[in-house]
Each structure stands twice: as structure tokens, then as C-alpha cells.
């Protein structure tokens, strides 16, 4: 059975886009198994994700399809697009500091086979979680970061990432801000978990801020990292109710469960190539 | 601007269905504004909802499209399908007994213009809610139901519904079981709200049963009515948390808010032609 | 059966407060049916709500209890406290503008007997909703507000409220800011519904802001009104999920259901004397 | 600072119970830091959990308190009660089969110090998860179970539990039914996670049943195990929305996250001595 192919597209909306795309797939004897499309009528943008079983795994045939699609549809329609192979295993690096719950959760999903992903590298600005990495047989690199050495530290991080062939960086409660240069070097493939319902309580110590404000609900937000701190495209959010009974410590405890689940949902959507980004927002075809 | 058209389809899955459907629409110069499709891979069934702006409102042109679609696509692909006009106003009757919260909620949505629907008729087996109907200027018919007069009562109800040109019956906490014959006469267009998370606590007094079982969550379920009581295709469900603090009365109180919101979501989805039923389950293209 | 009494207390935390309070109730032969207490350990504040069936409804006996409680417990412990009779019916005024969903919802709760409350007055800065008030037999007063006449308008509003013996003002999507003087005149008993998950998207057009930010969850917040706009003590919040599929209009539609339910929860908690305010936060003893 | 004490009580409701209990604590110079009480008015049962800082850690003083409390309050009021020390570490055994997500999650909570608990033993009817236990340095015992050897297997399990001084057994997706004798031997301290919103879909393959029924919400339920399968007192429940898009496999995937979080909430409430069981229901004083 040939490997499933995925096409992710966005372009200015116009008539007949679905028929144009599916016609080319059909001509190459592909069988569409999943098709999601969405039109943002306000912005006039068309989004599409289509998955199909191609007639063959033959590289030449796929290249031919890409050429035909580019020339006949993508170019005339001014499309931003990419083709993914469903079975290609994403190589993911984890950035951590001292909090371990997201790290443990991701390692368990990987190790148990829940996620079909490679985790060649864990980078941290602290040494505390090295034993966790070692226990799971994942390379752990300690890269300390100080205001003075930040640029150098990022160069070191990028060297390690390149060397390990990493496609995706997951900031699993990594308590450092990454630079625009770093994000650009990773092609924007950097996912963060923020421990609040963004845009409420952006910045540091959101649970303390939530407690001081007396909210009845706390949240967590996973988003792509952009130059503007905590303002990148949101991928997933969830919330849990709290009351006057919950101290800041209770919120932190309840929040941990939220953070790990929300981060996992976002990473999973990325791994499954379900996310399109446009205008600092995401379209997630679940 | 011509009236938007909607096509709802299900059929055995096969290659190229999306392209086939959209090609016909395109040939008639329709501009697709919304397309949702889903393949139930387990059952091998293809579902699709497509909304488009046709080139013209002309009845003959629409009839031509229907003919072409039926002959070229629907018949060869063994499709179950229907064509709806987005602007046609559904005529809805409300069946009630003594509880008023769902009735009030629906009347408010109608009266405020939130729902573009006609409500020509309210039928009840009790007289208590007649003043509510009168205040809103809706005809109220008292049709008492006893075990001995049930068949006769349903004949009377169906006469009233036919006379009022009703397409959809909403059982807004109507405390009587309707017969298979009644459901058939309405073409299955009968929506009920059950005050539990079905299939838990089907039947009477679900809040009492939930309280006795000591659940931590209660729910409400809106579904199409079928011959098998509380077992019809589920359209919408939602839940709310409870604790040991909540008595049966508290559950009933909290449940009322849930019931009216869940029923409204289900009715709205029906009014917007978002629902396809297959194998006692619903596909809701929100 | 004598009318249930409720005591609401907050004071600096110290040893033996529960025993002190319940001992006095016991000495007067009261039977405690509900007791909630909470200690905010961070702030060192003790909160308590106790409901009991007194031995008698006799006014003199209740006055005696109050005297004894004040002298023996409340004063020595530096308590802020109030005594409420469970059966006293709150007199509530509704302030509205053009949106009707919260108004309809509250009127239905009142009319159906779900809430045991009096609604003697609806005030609006627009005339649109007068027919709704009239249909329900509630006095409707049109009080236009312009920047130049705001102070005068509030004087007129307060005159109407005083005349109608109103204890609680509910801003049911009232699109005007009320002044600190107005809030003070109502003793802080002014509840608002804000159509976002505060503190995210405070201020005007929160759904537009939420859509622009690309959030995956929208919320509503009901709070007591304070001089600082949208920053008063939060009583109730709830959320609903959204996705890229939802336009601003969809969010507004989904938000309406949230707004009316969240506002109703907050008002109900106020009517049941379940809320204590301290340090711009609420303790809600549900 | 002396170790915090916890008293958990239920008894027939009567006047003055809170004052009676807190008076004894006060006489022994205890300082109440947390008090929750609840009256089930339907059943006429009083529930209470009170936490206090005693004057001293001295064993003789605590024994004296217990004696006084028993004689003066507990006995006359016909109380079922227990006294717990907040700092005593519960010894917990995990029973697993082949699914690892709950096991990983609990081990991470323990190892990271999120839970102050001892995990001396993991028992399984399969060998697959032995490496996980070994990696975390927890003793793993393989105890195969067949219909013919079930009684013998349970004897072996109980020997292992006794030897390890275990107070609590957590069935972390253990795919075997435990006998009433086993439950009795553990004093009822056996917590299970069922992968549905009980009582819907009790028994095997609940996700398949949920998918077949076409529900729009799936759930997980953690409960104490009783002789009656899946019918024991519910401790915690939560749900997640699904749609027609989700296959059984998707439900299983989404359900895993739910199961581990709900099980963890239930175990945490048990560890914190927040749960009282009465009449096959739980009072959870969060």
C-alpha cells in the first residue's frame, strides 16, 4: 500500500478551487480519503487539506504530480502549498528548564508508541532533568543561558538541532525567551505552552496573576512562537474551573495537567500536518 | 444576489466523488462557498454538504441543475441526496407539557430574530402554558392525551400540523411518547430533548437516577425521535459538573439551562441544514 | 416553619471562629442546615456562610440574637457581617440597551417562578425593548444617555430605582458605563455581564478582538461593577470552544447563549446570598 | 510545627454537630485551618472533614484527644469516623495490564515529587510493562491470571501487597475483574478507571459502544471498586467532545488523556483524605 500523501494549501479564494485540486489528484489515480476546506470570507482566503492514497509510491510519479499540480493549479491560483508524506517521521527536540510534567508526558507518548515521532535531543538551561532524559535514552545537552551569552547559546542550540536533523522544537515549559533569529532558523516550527488562557495573563507568573484577579477559570495555550512574546498563532487552548478555594499552589497543580494535555494536542496536530498558519492565526483541520 | 443552495449527500464511498459533485456545480457557474465532506471509513459511506451561490435564482435553471446532477452523478453513485434553499423558512411546531424553560427560550430566539423560522403552532397536553403562547401571539392547541385516546390525539395533532404547514416538530419537554406512525408522518423531522447524557439514564426521572448513582457530571441530549424511545440519532449533547452538594432539585435547576441550550443547538443545526442521518447516527457539519 | 436565616461573615482569621459562631446559634436553639467556611491563608481572612432554621420567626427573638452575636462574637473578632432572611424577595431592576437575549432569559426565569424575585422596573437608553417589557407587564422607562446628559440621566435612574425599592441592578447587556457615584448609591449591588473571558478582551467589541487574535475558546464573565471598567470582582465565568470555522458573527451567536447562562448564574448566586466580596475577589459558597 | 490532623466523619444529622466537634478540637488547643461539612438532607446524613494544627505532635496528647472525642462526641452521635495525619505517606500499588498511559502518568507524578506517596510495587498479568517499572526502580511482579487460577492469583497478589505494606491499590487500566474477597481484604481501598462516562457504556469496549451509539461526548470515570462491576462509588468524572469525524481509534486516543487525568484526580483526592463514602456515593471535599 503506497504511503498516504497530504496537500496543504492556502490562496486567495476564487471559484472552483476544490474541483481544480481534486481533478489533478484524480487524474493521477489518487483516491481522496480526507478532504477539509475552509474559506475565511472576511479575509477572502481559501484553505484546504487533502489526504489521498496515490496509485504508487514511485518517487518519479510523485514528482510528476507535483510538477503538474504546480503548473496547472498552484501557480495560476497563487497558492502557498506543501506536500507531506503521512509516514515521514518528524524529528522533534524538547527544550526544558526545571518543570518536568510536560517532558514526562511527551516522553511517555513517544516511548509507548502513541506518537510516531523521533526525539533525538533534549536541550535545557538547567541540569536537573538530565536523569529523566538519560533514563529514556535520549541525548541531553546542557546549554546555560545568561543575558550575556544568549546569542552564543542559541548558536550552540542551533548547531545541536542541525546536527540531530530536528524539524520541530517543542518548548516544554522552557523558561527562556527565544530570539526571532532562532525562530527563523527553525522555519517557525517552534511550539510553546503558555500556562494561561492567552491573551489573559501573558508574560510571567500567570497563575499568580489569575489568583490576584480572582478568575473562576484558568487555562493553558499552546502556540507557535513568534518574535512577539506570547502573541504567536494559537494552536490549542483548554481551561479548568477554579474557585475561591484554590490557592495559587492549587492553580499551579491543576494547571500542570492542563498544560501537558494542551501542549500534547498542539504537537499532535503539528505531527499530523493538520495546521495551516495565516495572518497570525491557525486553521486546524482535526 | 441569488439565494444560496445547499446539497446534502450520502452514498457508498468511491473515488472522485468531491470532484464529480463540484464539477457539475461549476459547470452551472455556481460558486462554492462552503464544502464539508466526511468519509466513514468503517462503514464505507461518503457524506457531503456543499453550499454555493448559483448564477441565477431562475427556477428553470435550478431544475436543470437538479436533473443534470441526478442523471450524471447522483444516480450512478447511488446517492441519497436533497437540495435545500438557504433562505426557505422552516415552519416549526412546538410540543410542550408543563415545563416552560425550553418554550420560553425558543420563543425568545424566534421573536428577537435570532432564528429565521416560522412558529405557527404550539400543541400541549396541558393548558398551563397557553398564556405564554398567547402573549407571543402563537396559536395554542390543547390536545389532551390519555392511554385510551392516544391514537385519536395524534390524528388531531397531525391534522393541525398539516393545516399549519409544519416541517419540523420540536418536543420542548413534551412528556408524552409519540408513536412510530406520528414520526413517519413527519418524515422523521421530530427533535426531542432528553434530560440526561444518553445512553445513561434513559427513560423517566433521569435526574433522580443520576443523583442516586452519585455521578459527578449531568448532561442533556437532543436527538431525532425514533420508534425506540431515547435511542434515536443524537444531534447535540452537553454536560455540567455537579457534586455531593447538589440535591436532585439543584440538578433539575442546573439541568434546565443545559436542556434549553442543547435543544437550541440541535434545532439550529437542523434549521441550517447541517445534519445528515445514517445508521442511527448523525453527521453534523457545523 | 420559621423562615431560614443566613449569616455572612468575613474577618481576620483566628482560632475557634466556627465554634464561636455556631455556639451562639445553638444557644438560640437554631438548627444549622448549611455551613460553608473558607480561610484565605495568603491574606489571613476567614469567610463563612451559615444557614439555620431558627426556633422562631419572632422579630424580637431575631433582634436578640443579632445583639448577642454582635456583642459576643462579631465585635471582638472584628467581623464584617450581615444577616439575611432566606425568604425576603430581592427587588431587581434590569438595565438594557438593544440586545434582548439576557432580558428575555431573565424575564422567563422570573415569570416561570424559577427565580423568586421581584422585577418592578426595566430601564433602557433605547426604546426598542419596550414592547418586551410591556408584554411581560413590567414598567419600562426610557432614559436616554448622552455624554452631556449622563449625570442627569443617572440621577433620573436613581430616582426611579429608589421609588421602585430596588436592591439590585442587573446590567443585561446595557451598553453604557455607569459612574462610581451610581455604583456607590446602589451599595455596590450592580451586576454586569461582559462578553469575554476577562481579563482577556476587556472593553468594547471583545468578539471581534477574539476573532482577530485567533483564540480557540471564547468566554463570558459576570462581575460586580466597580469604578474600574471590567475590573470588578468576578462572580461567574464560562467558556465555549470555537475554531477557525467560526466567523465573528458565529462567535456573537455562540456567545449569546454563554452570556445569558453566565449572567443568570451570577444573579442567582446573589439572590441566594452566596457571595462575599473581599479584596476585589468573590467567595461564592454554592 | 506539629503534623496537621484530619478528622473525617459521617453520622445521622442532628443539631449542633459542627459546634460539638470544633469545641473538642478547640479544648485541645487545635487551630482549625480547613472545615468542610455537608448535610445530605434527603438521607439525613451529616458529613464533615476538618483539618487542624494540633498544639503538639506528642502521641499521648493525640491519643487523649481521640479518647475524649470518641467518648464525648463520636459515640453519643453514632459517628463513623477516622483520624488521619496529613503527612503520613500512603503506600500505593499499581495494577496494570498492557496499556501504559496511566502507569506512565502516575510514575511521573510520583517521581517528580508532585505526589508525596510511596509506590513499592507494580503487579501485572502481563510482562510487557516490566521494563517501565524497572526503569523507574519499582518492583514489578508478574502474576498471570486465568479463569482457573484466579483465586490463587489473588492470594499471591494479597501476599505481595501485605508484604509491601500497601494501603491503596490503583487499577491503572488493569483488565481483570477483582473479587469481592480481594476488595474486602484491601478494606475497599481499590480505585479503578473506567473508560466511559458511567453508567453509560459499563462493561467491555466502551469506546466501540460509544461510537456505535453516535454520542457527541465521551467520558472517563474513576471509582472505588465494589463487588458489582463498574457500579462502585464514583470519585471523579470528566468528558471530552467528539464528532462524526472521530473513529473508534480517535476516541481511544482522546480517551487516554481523559483516563489518566481523571484517575489522577481520584487518586489525589484519596491521598489527601478528601473522600467519604456513604450509600455507594462519595462526598469529595476538594
PDB file of N, CA, C and O in Angstrom, chain D residues 34-86:
ATOM      1  N   UNK D  34      -9.101  24.211  58.085  1.00  0.00           N
ATOM      2  CA  UNK D  34      -9.980  23.868  56.976  1.00  0.00           C
ATOM      3  C   UNK D  34     -11.139  23.050  57.519  1.00  0.00           C
ATOM      4  O   UNK D  34     -10.925  22.074  58.245  1.00  0.00           O
ATOM      5  N   UNK D  35     -12.350  23.475  57.173  1.00  0.00           N
ATOM      6  CA  UNK D  35     -13.510  22.725  57.653  1.00  0.00           C
ATOM      7  C   UNK D  35     -14.526  22.662  56.530  1.00  0.00           C
ATOM      8  O   UNK D  35     -14.907  23.682  55.965  1.00  0.00           O
ATOM      9  N   UNK D  36     -14.918  21.474  56.191  1.00  0.00           N
ATOM     10  CA  UNK D  36     -15.984  21.299  55.210  1.00  0.00           C
ATOM     11  C   UNK D  36     -17.030  20.416  55.832  1.00  0.00           C
ATOM     12  O   UNK D  36     -16.705  19.398  56.444  1.00  0.00           O
ATOM     13  N   UNK D  37     -18.278  20.807  55.675  1.00  0.00           N
ATOM     14  CA  UNK D  37     -19.341  19.935  56.155  1.00  0.00           C
ATOM     15  C   UNK D  37     -20.445  19.933  55.129  1.00  0.00           C
ATOM     16  O   UNK D  37     -20.555  20.832  54.306  1.00  0.00           O
ATOM     17  N   UNK D  38     -21.208  18.882  55.148  1.00  0.00           N
ATOM     18  CA  UNK D  38     -22.298  18.748  54.191  1.00  0.00           C
ATOM     19  C   UNK D  38     -23.396  17.923  54.838  1.00  0.00           C
ATOM     20  O   UNK D  38     -23.118  16.938  55.516  1.00  0.00           O
ATOM     21  N   UNK D  39     -24.628  18.361  54.641  1.00  0.00           N
ATOM     22  CA  UNK D  39     -25.752  17.566  55.117  1.00  0.00           C
ATOM     23  C   UNK D  39     -26.531  17.064  53.915  1.00  0.00           C
ATOM     24  O   UNK D  39     -26.964  17.856  53.080  1.00  0.00           O
ATOM     25  N   UNK D  40     -26.632  15.742  53.810  1.00  0.00           N
ATOM     26  CA  UNK D  40     -27.483  15.148  52.792  1.00  0.00           C
ATOM     27  C   UNK D  40     -28.885  15.127  53.391  1.00  0.00           C
ATOM     28  O   UNK D  40     -29.229  14.236  54.166  1.00  0.00           O
ATOM     29  N   UNK D  41     -29.669  16.151  53.046  1.00  0.00           N
ATOM     30  CA  UNK D  41     -30.964  16.309  53.719  1.00  0.00           C
ATOM     31  C   UNK D  41     -31.930  15.190  53.343  1.00  0.00           C
ATOM     32  O   UNK D  41     -32.773  14.798  54.143  1.00  0.00           O
ATOM     33  N   UNK D  42     -31.760  14.670  52.138  1.00  0.00           N
ATOM     34  CA  UNK D  42     -32.632  13.583  51.703  1.00  0.00           C
ATOM     35  C   UNK D  42     -32.445  12.342  52.571  1.00  0.00           C
ATOM     36  O   UNK D  42     -33.407  11.688  52.970  1.00  0.00           O
ATOM     37  N   UNK D  43     -31.172  12.025  52.841  1.00  0.00           N
ATOM     38  CA  UNK D  43     -30.855  10.828  53.622  1.00  0.00           C
ATOM     39  C   UNK D  43     -30.684  11.128  55.117  1.00  0.00           C
ATOM     40  O   UNK D  43     -30.507  10.216  55.916  1.00  0.00           O
ATOM     41  N   UNK D  44     -30.659  12.414  55.462  1.00  0.00           N
ATOM     42  CA  UNK D  44     -30.474  12.773  56.867  1.00  0.00           C
ATOM     43  C   UNK D  44     -29.106  12.408  57.409  1.00  0.00           C
ATOM     44  O   UNK D  44     -28.962  11.985  58.560  1.00  0.00           O
ATOM     45  N   UNK D  45     -28.082  12.580  56.563  1.00  0.00           N
ATOM     46  CA  UNK D  45     -26.723  12.219  56.985  1.00  0.00           C
ATOM     47  C   UNK D  45     -25.836  13.456  56.984  1.00  0.00           C
ATOM     48  O   UNK D  45     -25.895  14.278  56.071  1.00  0.00           O
ATOM     49  N   UNK D  46     -25.016  13.557  58.016  1.00  0.00           N
ATOM     50  CA  UNK D  46     -24.086  14.661  58.189  1.00  0.00           C
ATOM     51  C   UNK D  46     -22.676  14.183  57.846  1.00  0.00           C
ATOM     52  O   UNK D  46     -22.251  13.122  58.304  1.00  0.00           O
ATOM     53  N   UNK D  47     -21.964  14.981  57.035  1.00  0.00           N
ATOM     54  CA  UNK D  47     -20.592  14.658  56.647  1.00  0.00           C
ATOM     55  C   UNK D  47     -19.688  15.816  57.048  1.00  0.00           C
ATOM     56  O   UNK D  47     -20.071  16.982  56.894  1.00  0.00           O
ATOM     57  N   UNK D  48     -18.490  15.505  57.498  1.00  0.00           N
ATOM     58  CA  UNK D  48     -17.589  16.585  57.891  1.00  0.00           C
ATOM     59  C   UNK D  48     -16.140  16.146  57.697  1.00  0.00           C
ATOM     60  O   UNK D  48     -15.777  14.995  57.914  1.00  0.00           O
ATOM     61  N   UNK D  49     -15.353  17.107  57.255  1.00  0.00           N
ATOM     62  CA  UNK D  49     -13.897  16.933  57.198  1.00  0.00           C
ATOM     63  C   UNK D  49     -13.309  18.174  57.824  1.00  0.00           C
ATOM     64  O   UNK D  49     -13.602  19.286  57.399  1.00  0.00           O
ATOM     65  N   UNK D  50     -12.509  17.980  58.843  1.00  0.00           N
ATOM     66  CA  UNK D  50     -11.908  19.128  59.488  1.00  0.00           C
ATOM     67  C   UNK D  50     -10.404  18.872  59.636  1.00  0.00           C
ATOM     68  O   UNK D  50      -9.979  17.778  60.002  1.00  0.00           O
ATOM     69  N   UNK D  51      -9.624  19.860  59.257  1.00  0.00           N
ATOM     70  CA  UNK D  51      -8.161  19.776  59.343  1.00  0.00           C
ATOM     71  C   UNK D  51      -7.701  20.821  60.353  1.00  0.00           C
ATOM     72  O   UNK D  51      -8.182  21.948  60.338  1.00  0.00           O
ATOM     73  N   UNK D  52      -6.800  20.441  61.214  1.00  0.00           N
ATOM     74  CA  UNK D  52      -6.302  21.419  62.188  1.00  0.00           C
ATOM     75  C   UNK D  52      -4.846  21.175  62.552  1.00  0.00           C
ATOM     76  O   UNK D  52      -4.325  20.071  62.388  1.00  0.00           O
ATOM     77  N   UNK D  53      -4.224  22.249  62.993  1.00  0.00           N
ATOM     78  CA  UNK D  53      -2.871  22.151  63.546  1.00  0.00           C
ATOM     79  C   UNK D  53      -3.005  21.900  65.043  1.00  0.00           C
ATOM     80  O   UNK D  53      -3.498  22.758  65.769  1.00  0.00           O
ATOM     81  N   UNK D  54      -2.582  20.730  65.486  1.00  0.00           N
ATOM     82  CA  UNK D  54      -2.699  20.450  66.916  1.00  0.00           C
ATOM     83  C   UNK D  54      -1.627  21.222  67.692  1.00  0.00           C
ATOM     84  O   UNK D  54      -0.673  21.734  67.104  1.00  0.00           O
ATOM     85  N   UNK D  55      -1.813  21.313  69.000  1.00  0.00           N
ATOM     86  CA  UNK D  55      -0.842  22.030  69.834  1.00  0.00           C
ATOM     87  C   UNK D  55       0.502  21.310  69.838  1.00  0.00           C
ATOM     88  O   UNK D  55       1.556  21.927  69.942  1.00  0.00           O
ATOM     89  N   UNK D  56       0.452  19.990  69.694  1.00  0.00           N
ATOM     90  CA  UNK D  56       1.679  19.191  69.813  1.00  0.00           C
ATOM     91  C   UNK D  56       1.589  17.928  68.971  1.00  0.00           C
ATOM     92  O   UNK D  56       0.494  17.469  68.648  1.00  0.00           O
ATOM     93  N   UNK D  57       2.744  17.385  68.651  1.00  0.00           N
ATOM     94  CA  UNK D  57       2.813  16.121  67.919  1.00  0.00           C
ATOM     95  C   UNK D  57       2.843  14.927  68.862  1.00  0.00           C
ATOM     96  O   UNK D  57       2.857  13.781  68.412  1.00  0.00           O
ATOM     97  N   UNK D  58       2.873  15.215  70.108  1.00  0.00           N
ATOM     98  CA  UNK D  58       3.007  14.183  71.137  1.00  0.00           C
ATOM     99  C   UNK D  58       1.923  13.114  70.987  1.00  0.00           C
ATOM    100  O   UNK D  58       0.729  13.415  70.990  1.00  0.00           O
ATOM    101  N   UNK D  59       2.376  11.860  70.861  1.00  0.00           N
ATOM    102  CA  UNK D  59       1.453  10.750  70.630  1.00  0.00           C
ATOM    103  C   UNK D  59       0.419  10.624  71.752  1.00  0.00           C
ATOM    104  O   UNK D  59      -0.763  10.355  71.505  1.00  0.00           O
ATOM    105  N   UNK D  60       0.875  10.817  72.966  1.00  0.00           N
ATOM    106  CA  UNK D  60      -0.034  10.667  74.120  1.00  0.00           C
ATOM    107  C   UNK D  60      -1.147  11.712  74.042  1.00  0.00           C
ATOM    108  O   UNK D  60      -2.314  11.419  74.325  1.00  0.00           O
ATOM    109  N   UNK D  61      -0.781  12.936  73.634  1.00  0.00           N
ATOM    110  CA  UNK D  61      -1.781  14.001  73.534  1.00  0.00           C
ATOM    111  C   UNK D  61      -2.810  13.678  72.446  1.00  0.00           C
ATOM    112  O   UNK D  61      -4.014  13.892  72.636  1.00  0.00           O
ATOM    113  N   UNK D  62      -2.329  13.143  71.337  1.00  0.00           N
ATOM    114  CA  UNK D  62      -3.257  12.780  70.254  1.00  0.00           C
ATOM    115  C   UNK D  62      -4.184  11.648  70.704  1.00  0.00           C
ATOM    116  O   UNK D  62      -5.387  11.673  70.451  1.00  0.00           O
ATOM    117  N   UNK D  63      -3.617  10.686  71.406  1.00  0.00           N
ATOM    118  CA  UNK D  63      -4.432   9.578  71.915  1.00  0.00           C
ATOM    119  C   UNK D  63      -5.488  10.103  72.887  1.00  0.00           C
ATOM    120  O   UNK D  63      -6.647   9.661  72.865  1.00  0.00           O
ATOM    121  N   UNK D  64      -5.108  11.054  73.686  1.00  0.00           N
ATOM    122  CA  UNK D  64      -6.046  11.662  74.641  1.00  0.00           C
ATOM    123  C   UNK D  64      -7.198  12.348  73.906  1.00  0.00           C
ATOM    124  O   UNK D  64      -8.352  12.234  74.293  1.00  0.00           O
ATOM    125  N   UNK D  65      -6.810  13.085  72.848  1.00  0.00           N
ATOM    126  CA  UNK D  65      -7.847  13.734  72.044  1.00  0.00           C
ATOM    127  C   UNK D  65      -8.815  12.695  71.487  1.00  0.00           C
ATOM    128  O   UNK D  65     -10.037  12.853  71.547  1.00  0.00           O
ATOM    129  N   UNK D  66      -8.247  11.638  70.923  1.00  0.00           N
ATOM    130  CA  UNK D  66      -9.086  10.601  70.317  1.00  0.00           C
ATOM    131  C   UNK D  66     -10.060  10.009  71.325  1.00  0.00           C
ATOM    132  O   UNK D  66     -11.236   9.815  71.018  1.00  0.00           O
ATOM    133  N   UNK D  67      -9.544   9.757  72.498  1.00  0.00           N
ATOM    134  CA  UNK D  67     -10.378   9.183  73.559  1.00  0.00           C
ATOM    135  C   UNK D  67     -11.515  10.138  73.925  1.00  0.00           C
ATOM    136  O   UNK D  67     -12.679   9.737  74.017  1.00  0.00           O
ATOM    137  N   UNK D  68     -11.144  11.387  74.130  1.00  0.00           N
ATOM    138  CA  UNK D  68     -12.148  12.390  74.511  1.00  0.00           C
ATOM    139  C   UNK D  68     -13.185  12.533  73.403  1.00  0.00           C
ATOM    140  O   UNK D  68     -14.402  12.538  73.662  1.00  0.00           O
ATOM    141  N   UNK D  69     -12.702  12.618  72.162  1.00  0.00           N
ATOM    142  CA  UNK D  69     -13.622  12.794  71.035  1.00  0.00           C
ATOM    143  C   UNK D  69     -14.572  11.602  70.921  1.00  0.00           C
ATOM    144  O   UNK D  69     -15.777  11.767  70.714  1.00  0.00           O
ATOM    145  N   UNK D  70     -14.004  10.405  71.041  1.00  0.00           N
ATOM    146  CA  UNK D  70     -14.821   9.199  70.935  1.00  0.00           C
ATOM    147  C   UNK D  70     -15.911   9.181  72.000  1.00  0.00           C
ATOM    148  O   UNK D  70     -17.095   8.944  71.701  1.00  0.00           O
ATOM    149  N   UNK D  71     -15.520   9.461  73.218  1.00  0.00           N
ATOM    150  CA  UNK D  71     -16.458   9.330  74.341  1.00  0.00           C
ATOM    151  C   UNK D  71     -17.512  10.439  74.340  1.00  0.00           C
ATOM    152  O   UNK D  71     -18.707  10.190  74.530  1.00  0.00           O
ATOM    153  N   UNK D  72     -17.055  11.671  74.070  1.00  0.00           N
ATOM    154  CA  UNK D  72     -17.957  12.813  74.243  1.00  0.00           C
ATOM    155  C   UNK D  72     -18.810  13.094  73.011  1.00  0.00           C
ATOM    156  O   UNK D  72     -19.923  13.595  73.128  1.00  0.00           O
ATOM    157  N   UNK D  73     -18.266  12.823  71.826  1.00  0.00           N
ATOM    158  CA  UNK D  73     -18.970  13.230  70.606  1.00  0.00           C
ATOM    159  C   UNK D  73     -19.301  12.036  69.696  1.00  0.00           C
ATOM    160  O   UNK D  73     -20.456  11.816  69.341  1.00  0.00           O
ATOM    161  N   UNK D  74     -18.287  11.284  69.336  1.00  0.00           N
ATOM    162  CA  UNK D  74     -18.479  10.263  68.303  1.00  0.00           C
ATOM    163  C   UNK D  74     -19.493   9.208  68.740  1.00  0.00           C
ATOM    164  O   UNK D  74     -20.390   8.838  67.981  1.00  0.00           O
ATOM    165  N   UNK D  75     -19.319   8.715  69.944  1.00  0.00           N
ATOM    166  CA  UNK D  75     -20.205   7.652  70.413  1.00  0.00           C
ATOM    167  C   UNK D  75     -21.638   8.158  70.586  1.00  0.00           C
ATOM    168  O   UNK D  75     -22.567   7.569  70.019  1.00  0.00           O
ATOM    169  N   UNK D  76     -21.840   9.229  71.335  1.00  0.00           N
ATOM    170  CA  UNK D  76     -23.213   9.728  71.512  1.00  0.00           C
ATOM    171  C   UNK D  76     -23.909  10.069  70.187  1.00  0.00           C
ATOM    172  O   UNK D  76     -25.124   9.963  70.087  1.00  0.00           O
ATOM    173  N   UNK D  77     -23.135  10.496  69.205  1.00  0.00           N
ATOM    174  CA  UNK D  77     -23.741  10.909  67.924  1.00  0.00           C
ATOM    175  C   UNK D  77     -23.739   9.796  66.886  1.00  0.00           C
ATOM    176  O   UNK D  77     -24.077  10.021  65.728  1.00  0.00           O
ATOM    177  N   UNK D  78     -23.281   8.615  67.285  1.00  0.00           N
ATOM    178  CA  UNK D  78     -23.308   7.458  66.392  1.00  0.00           C
ATOM    179  C   UNK D  78     -22.481   7.715  65.121  1.00  0.00           C
ATOM    180  O   UNK D  78     -22.923   7.431  63.998  1.00  0.00           O
ATOM    181  N   UNK D  79     -21.273   8.250  65.322  1.00  0.00           N
ATOM    182  CA  UNK D  79     -20.428   8.636  64.182  1.00  0.00           C
ATOM    183  C   UNK D  79     -19.600   7.482  63.640  1.00  0.00           C
ATOM    184  O   UNK D  79     -19.081   6.676  64.396  1.00  0.00           O
ATOM    185  N   UNK D  80     -19.463   7.444  62.316  1.00  0.00           N
ATOM    186  CA  UNK D  80     -18.405   6.681  61.656  1.00  0.00           C
ATOM    187  C   UNK D  80     -17.291   7.688  61.415  1.00  0.00           C
ATOM    188  O   UNK D  80     -17.531   8.728  60.806  1.00  0.00           O
ATOM    189  N   UNK D  81     -16.102   7.413  61.906  1.00  0.00           N
ATOM    190  CA  UNK D  81     -15.057   8.446  61.813  1.00  0.00           C
ATOM    191  C   UNK D  81     -13.666   7.826  61.723  1.00  0.00           C
ATOM    192  O   UNK D  81     -13.458   6.664  62.041  1.00  0.00           O
ATOM    193  N   UNK D  82     -12.736   8.653  61.241  1.00  0.00           N
ATOM    194  CA  UNK D  82     -11.340   8.258  61.279  1.00  0.00           C
ATOM    195  C   UNK D  82     -10.464   9.495  61.409  1.00  0.00           C
ATOM    196  O   UNK D  82     -10.843  10.592  60.992  1.00  0.00           O
ATOM    197  N   UNK D  83      -9.303   9.291  62.031  1.00  0.00           N
ATOM    198  CA  UNK D  83      -8.342  10.382  62.208  1.00  0.00           C
ATOM    199  C   UNK D  83      -7.125  10.081  61.342  1.00  0.00           C
ATOM    200  O   UNK D  83      -6.574   8.988  61.400  1.00  0.00           O
ATOM    201  N   UNK D  84      -6.721  11.055  60.525  1.00  0.00           N
ATOM    202  CA  UNK D  84      -5.556  10.851  59.668  1.00  0.00           C
ATOM    203  C   UNK D  84      -4.498  11.905  59.974  1.00  0.00           C
ATOM    204  O   UNK D  84      -4.833  13.030  60.350  1.00  0.00           O
ATOM    205  N   UNK D  85      -3.245  11.523  59.781  1.00  0.00           N
ATOM    206  CA  UNK D  85      -2.164  12.506  59.877  1.00  0.00           C
ATOM    207  C   UNK D  85      -1.833  12.955  58.463  1.00  0.00           C
ATOM    208  O   UNK D  85      -1.533  12.113  57.614  1.00  0.00           O
ATOM    209  N   UNK D  86      -1.850  14.227  58.234  1.00  0.00           N
ATOM    210  CA  UNK D  86      -1.660  14.740  56.874  1.00  0.00           C
ATOM    211  C   UNK D  86      -0.357  14.257  56.256  1.00  0.00           C
ATOM    212  O   UNK D  86      -0.268  14.014  55.054  1.00  0.00           O
TER     213      UNK D  86
END
